[in-house]
Amino acid sequence: MQPRTPLLRATAQRVRCPLDLGSRRQYAQHANTGHGTARRRAAIPPYQKILRGFEDVRSVLGESRKLTLAEKILYAHLDNVEESLLENTNNGKNIRGNANLKLKPDRVAMQDASAQMAILQFMTCDLPSTAVPASIHCDHMIVGEKGADTDLPNSIAGNKEVYDFLETAAKRYGIEFWPPGAGIIHQTVLENYSAPGLMMLGTDSHTPNAGGLGAIAIGVGGADAVDALVDAPWELKAPKILNVRLEGKLSGWASPKDVILRLAGLLTVRGGTGSIIEYSGPGVDTLSATGMATITNMGAEVGATTSIFPFAENHVPYLKATGRSSIIDAVKGIAYGNESYNFLRPDSGCEYDEQVVIDLSTLEPHINGPFTPDLSTPLSKFKEAVEVNRWPKTFGAGLIGSCTNSSFEDMTRAEDLVKQAQAAGLRPKADFFITPGSEQIRATLEESSTLDTFSKAGGTVLANACGPCIGQWKRTDGVKKGQENAILCSYNRNFPGRNDGNGKTMSFLASPEIVTAMAYSGSTEFNPLTDTIPMPGGKTFKFEPPTGSRLPGSGFAIGNPAFLPSSAEPDSSVQVVVDPQSDRLALLDPFPPYGQGELKGLKVLYKVKGQCTTDTISAAGPWLKYKGHLPNISENTLIGAVNAETGETNVAYDADGTNMSIPELGKKWKQQGQQWIVVAEDNYGEGSAREHAALQPRYLGGRIILAKSFARIHQTNLKKQGVIPLTFTQKEDYDKISANDEIETSGLWDVLQNGGEGHIKILVHKRSGEVVEIPVEHTLSKDQCGFVLAGSALNVLAKKTKPAAEQPTTDS
C-alpha cells in the first residue's frame, strides 16, 4: 500500500458475522472470583459451529481417519471442507504439506504497533464493522526506563495521536480496545479469550501463547488479519504435525521455560517451519496452564506455524480463576466424549510426521544465546561455554516477566528466591527489572505483596507492557551503543540489538528463576544449583530450589477498572481522524497491479549475508512510533543487513560505485522507476510477524526476494503485498549473483496466469555481458497468484467490497 490523503468513511450498513450463533458477539457472564465484583463478560468460542464443522470433516475424510488435535481444530474451521481437503491431496490421502486450507478463524487480536497498519488496510475495504470478534492491545509502544508510574504516563503522552486513532477506530468498527497499561496482548488473550478448540489469528509472532490453553492461535501479518476481519477465508498450506511427547515431571529448578529452551536447541530456528508442534504424553498433565503457554509462546523461535496442548485437567482451575467457569462443562463434554465428536484431543493411533521426546524428570535448566534463541546450553555447562566463547563474565541486568513468563506462578517462584536472599541480607548485583504481563497479574501481585518484595530488593517494576522485550528500553546504566556487555532475561527472543538497540549486547534467555538467582551474583559463571555467594565474615549463601503458587488462593484481582476494554459494539457515529500532516499516521492507497508479461530490468539492490530477521529488515525500538506511517518507517528498511560482498552493515552501492544506506538507494531507485530484487540466505524473515518487513520493500520498489529459504510468516506477508518470494533450487547458486546485476524472470508470467502451476527461472545479466540461468522454486497458490497480479491481497479484498466505480485500474 502507498500513503494517501483522503479518508474513507464507512457506510451505516452492518456486516453479518457468520461465526455467531444468532448474534454478532456471544458472551457469558464471568463468575464471581472471590473479590466481590463481577468481572467483564467472557468471550465464548462458537462450539456448536466448530462441532458442525468437525462433523463435516469426519463425513468427508471418513470415521476411520485418525486425526491429530491440531488437524481437528484446523479442519473444523474450514470454509469449504471438500475443496480444501480433497483438492491436490490425492483425494484427501496426502493433506499435510499439499492442501491449501481456506480457514475461517473465530477471533483476531492485534497489538498496537501492528494494529495501525492492519486498521488502515481494513478501512480501505469500506465496511462498517469487523466480521469476527477482534481486540486491540496497547503494549508495544511503552518505553521501560524508571518504572511504571513514570514510564506509562510518558508513553501515553508521547503516543497520544496513535492511541487516539486506534481507540476511535476500535469504537467505530466494534473492536475491543485495551488501553496502554492494560497488559501485554498474549497474557490478556490467555486471561480473556483463549479457550480449548478456539482458532484465532494475532498480528504478533507469539500469538501461539494461547495454544497453552488448547487453542490454535497463529501469528500473522496485518493483511492476513484483514482477511478474517472482512469475512474472507484465510489461506494456509496444510502444516505437518511435529509431536513433542513429555514424560515425567519437573522438579527443583527446572521450569516450563526449560522445556522450550531445550526444544529450541534440538530443532534450531528452522526446525519447526511448516509444522504445528503438538504436545502429548503423561508430562502434560503435570504442567500448569500458564506453564503450557510459556512453552507454546516460544514455538515461534523454531519457526513453527503454532503450538498446542490438548485439553488437560490443569486447564480447569485456570479457567475458573479467570472467570470462565461457564465453559468448563461444555469443554469437558467434548474432551471426554465420543472420539467421533471430540475435537479437543487427538485420535488414538494418529500419526505424526516427527516426534521428539523430552523427559521432564531429568531436564535441567538451560540458558540460550547470545544472538539466537536456539543456541541452547545446559546450566551445568554454561560456565564452560562462557570461557570457551569468551562471553562476558559479568552481566549488567536481569529482566523477568514479558508475555512469555509473567504468570503468577513465575513471579511467586522468583519472589521465593528474593526472599531467601533478603533473609541473608543480600541484594542483586545486577540491575533487576520486573514486567507484569497484565493489569490482572500486577494487581494480584500487589495484593500478595510480591511486588513489594521485588521493590524492597531494589527491583524496578515496569509497566504492564512489552518494554525491553521488544526493544522499548532506555538503559540508564551507562552502557553505550557498540559496547560489548551481557544481560539475562526471561524473554523469548534475543537477536542482536533486540532489547536495547545495541548490537553488541549479548542477551541470554533463561527462566525467571535462573535470571533472578543469577542477578544476585552478577556473574554469568554462577550456577545457583551448585554455587554459593560469599558473604561478610567468611560465610556463604546458597539458594534452595524455588517454590511458588500456580494460582492465587483468593482469585485474581481485577485491578484498575480504567484498564478494562471498550465495548465490542460498533458505533458508526465515531469519527476516525488522521491528520494529513502527521508523521505518525498516513492513510493508504493501493499498490499498482502486476502488469503484463515477465519482470525485466530488475536490479539487485543488496545481497544479504547471514541472518536476516524481520528486526533486520524493519527495526523495532524507536522505529515503532512510525508503524502507521509507511513512508517514514521505510527509512529503516534493511538497515541491519550485512553486505555479502563487503561485510559492511547497511552500506549499499549504486552501479557507479556511489555508496549510501540501503533505504537511501531504494528511494533513489524508486524515484528513477528502477524496480529491484534482494538476494539472501537461509530463513529470511525469521522472528516477529512484522508485516512492515514486506510492506517497506514493496513501497520502495522491491518486486522479488530471492533467498535460500524463508520463515513462514514473512513469506506469506510478502505474497500478500505483491512481492514474489523465490528460493534457489540449488543453494550454491546464491554465489552466482552480485549487487547491481540485472535480473529478468522466465516462466513467472505463466505461473501467475496458471494459478501457481509451472516452473520459474531467473536470468542474471552480469556486467561482463554473461547471462547466467538459475532455476528457482516458488510456493504460490492460486489465490496468492491473484494477490500478485492484483498488486496486493488488499486490492483483491477491496474489489469484492467496493462498487466497480471505486476499484483501482488494472494498468501497470
PDB file of N, CA and C in Angstrom, residues 204-232:
ATOM      1  N   ASP A 204       1.019 -10.844  15.751  1.00  0.00           N
ATOM      2  CA  ASP A 204       2.257 -10.907  16.510  1.00  0.00           C
ATOM      3  C   ASP A 204       2.719 -12.360  16.467  1.00  0.00           C
ATOM      4  N   SER A 205       4.014 -12.558  16.327  1.00  0.00           N
ATOM      5  CA  SER A 205       4.520 -13.922  16.136  1.00  0.00           C
ATOM      6  C   SER A 205       4.347 -14.802  17.363  1.00  0.00           C
ATOM      7  N   HIS A 206       4.147 -14.210  18.545  1.00  0.00           N
ATOM      8  CA  HIS A 206       3.978 -15.017  19.745  1.00  0.00           C
ATOM      9  C   HIS A 206       2.520 -15.267  20.110  1.00  0.00           C
ATOM     10  N   THR A 207       1.647 -15.055  19.142  1.00  0.00           N
ATOM     11  CA  THR A 207       0.232 -15.401  19.307  1.00  0.00           C
ATOM     12  C   THR A 207       0.036 -16.854  19.759  1.00  0.00           C
ATOM     13  N   PRO A 208       0.904 -17.815  19.355  1.00  0.00           N
ATOM     14  CA  PRO A 208       0.732 -19.206  19.827  1.00  0.00           C
ATOM     15  C   PRO A 208       0.740 -19.375  21.333  1.00  0.00           C
ATOM     16  N   ASN A 209       1.048 -18.323  22.080  1.00  0.00           N
ATOM     17  CA  ASN A 209       0.918 -18.360  23.541  1.00  0.00           C
ATOM     18  C   ASN A 209      -0.435 -18.942  23.955  1.00  0.00           C
ATOM     19  N   ALA A 210      -1.486 -18.609  23.183  1.00  0.00           N
ATOM     20  CA  ALA A 210      -2.843 -19.073  23.503  1.00  0.00           C
ATOM     21  C   ALA A 210      -2.984 -20.575  23.351  1.00  0.00           C
ATOM     22  N   GLY A 211      -2.036 -21.223  22.639  1.00  0.00           N
ATOM     23  CA  GLY A 211      -2.073 -22.666  22.489  1.00  0.00           C
ATOM     24  C   GLY A 211      -1.865 -23.405  23.786  1.00  0.00           C
ATOM     25  N   GLY A 212      -1.360 -22.717  24.806  1.00  0.00           N
ATOM     26  CA  GLY A 212      -1.225 -23.328  26.115  1.00  0.00           C
ATOM     27  C   GLY A 212      -2.559 -23.678  26.728  1.00  0.00           C
ATOM     28  N   LEU A 213      -3.617 -23.059  26.249  1.00  0.00           N
ATOM     29  CA  LEU A 213      -4.965 -23.336  26.733  1.00  0.00           C
ATOM     30  C   LEU A 213      -5.770 -24.112  25.688  1.00  0.00           C
ATOM     31  N   GLY A 214      -5.070 -24.760  24.771  1.00  0.00           N
ATOM     32  CA  GLY A 214      -5.751 -25.649  23.834  1.00  0.00           C
ATOM     33  C   GLY A 214      -6.324 -24.996  22.606  1.00  0.00           C
ATOM     34  N   ALA A 215      -5.873 -23.795  22.269  1.00  0.00           N
ATOM     35  CA  ALA A 215      -6.364 -23.099  21.082  1.00  0.00           C
ATOM     36  C   ALA A 215      -5.352 -23.214  19.949  1.00  0.00           C
ATOM     37  N   ILE A 216      -5.856 -23.151  18.724  1.00  0.00           N
ATOM     38  CA  ILE A 216      -4.990 -22.959  17.561  1.00  0.00           C
ATOM     39  C   ILE A 216      -4.885 -21.451  17.367  1.00  0.00           C
ATOM     40  N   ALA A 217      -3.728 -20.898  17.655  1.00  0.00           N
ATOM     41  CA  ALA A 217      -3.520 -19.451  17.603  1.00  0.00           C
ATOM     42  C   ALA A 217      -2.286 -19.189  16.757  1.00  0.00           C
ATOM     43  N   ILE A 218      -2.461 -18.462  15.656  1.00  0.00           N
ATOM     44  CA  ILE A 218      -1.413 -18.334  14.650  1.00  0.00           C
ATOM     45  C   ILE A 218      -1.031 -16.869  14.464  1.00  0.00           C
ATOM     46  N   GLY A 219       0.254 -16.607  14.488  1.00  0.00           N
ATOM     47  CA  GLY A 219       0.760 -15.263  14.249  1.00  0.00           C
ATOM     48  C   GLY A 219       0.773 -14.944  12.768  1.00  0.00           C
ATOM     49  N   VAL A 220       0.291 -13.757  12.408  1.00  0.00           N
ATOM     50  CA  VAL A 220       0.168 -13.365  11.001  1.00  0.00           C
ATOM     51  C   VAL A 220       0.507 -11.887  10.844  1.00  0.00           C
ATOM     52  N   GLY A 221       0.596 -11.450   9.598  1.00  0.00           N
ATOM     53  CA  GLY A 221       0.717 -10.036   9.300  1.00  0.00           C
ATOM     54  C   GLY A 221      -0.647  -9.377   9.245  1.00  0.00           C
ATOM     55  N   GLY A 222      -0.637  -8.050   9.165  1.00  0.00           N
ATOM     56  CA  GLY A 222      -1.885  -7.300   9.177  1.00  0.00           C
ATOM     57  C   GLY A 222      -2.813  -7.636   8.035  1.00  0.00           C
ATOM     58  N   ALA A 223      -2.266  -7.894   6.834  1.00  0.00           N
ATOM     59  CA  ALA A 223      -3.117  -8.217   5.692  1.00  0.00           C
ATOM     60  C   ALA A 223      -3.841  -9.536   5.898  1.00  0.00           C
ATOM     61  N   ASP A 224      -3.182 -10.504   6.547  1.00  0.00           N
ATOM     62  CA  ASP A 224      -3.846 -11.763   6.884  1.00  0.00           C
ATOM     63  C   ASP A 224      -4.976 -11.522   7.880  1.00  0.00           C
ATOM     64  N   ALA A 225      -4.716 -10.665   8.853  1.00  0.00           N
ATOM     65  CA  ALA A 225      -5.759 -10.353   9.831  1.00  0.00           C
ATOM     66  C   ALA A 225      -6.962  -9.716   9.151  1.00  0.00           C
ATOM     67  N   VAL A 226      -6.703  -8.882   8.167  1.00  0.00           N
ATOM     68  CA  VAL A 226      -7.805  -8.230   7.453  1.00  0.00           C
ATOM     69  C   VAL A 226      -8.684  -9.265   6.758  1.00  0.00           C
ATOM     70  N   ASP A 227      -8.096 -10.354   6.254  1.00  0.00           N
ATOM     71  CA  ASP A 227      -8.908 -11.427   5.666  1.00  0.00           C
ATOM     72  C   ASP A 227     -10.019 -11.834   6.625  1.00  0.00           C
ATOM     73  N   ALA A 228      -9.624 -12.120   7.859  1.00  0.00           N
ATOM     74  CA  ALA A 228     -10.609 -12.561   8.850  1.00  0.00           C
ATOM     75  C   ALA A 228     -11.571 -11.440   9.215  1.00  0.00           C
ATOM     76  N   LEU A 229     -11.056 -10.224   9.323  1.00  0.00           N
ATOM     77  CA  LEU A 229     -11.902  -9.097   9.730  1.00  0.00           C
ATOM     78  C   LEU A 229     -12.999  -8.797   8.716  1.00  0.00           C
ATOM     79  N   VAL A 230     -12.766  -9.113   7.438  1.00  0.00           N
ATOM     80  CA  VAL A 230     -13.772  -8.832   6.400  1.00  0.00           C
ATOM     81  C   VAL A 230     -14.512 -10.092   5.970  1.00  0.00           C
ATOM     82  N   ASP A 231     -14.310 -11.210   6.690  1.00  0.00           N
ATOM     83  CA  ASP A 231     -15.014 -12.460   6.403  1.00  0.00           C
ATOM     84  C   ASP A 231     -14.530 -13.136   5.127  1.00  0.00           C
ATOM     85  N   ALA A 232     -13.282 -12.931   4.775  1.00  0.00           N
ATOM     86  CA  ALA A 232     -12.692 -13.657   3.644  1.00  0.00           C
ATOM     87  C   ALA A 232     -11.912 -14.846   4.199  1.00  0.00           C
TER      88      ALA A 232
END
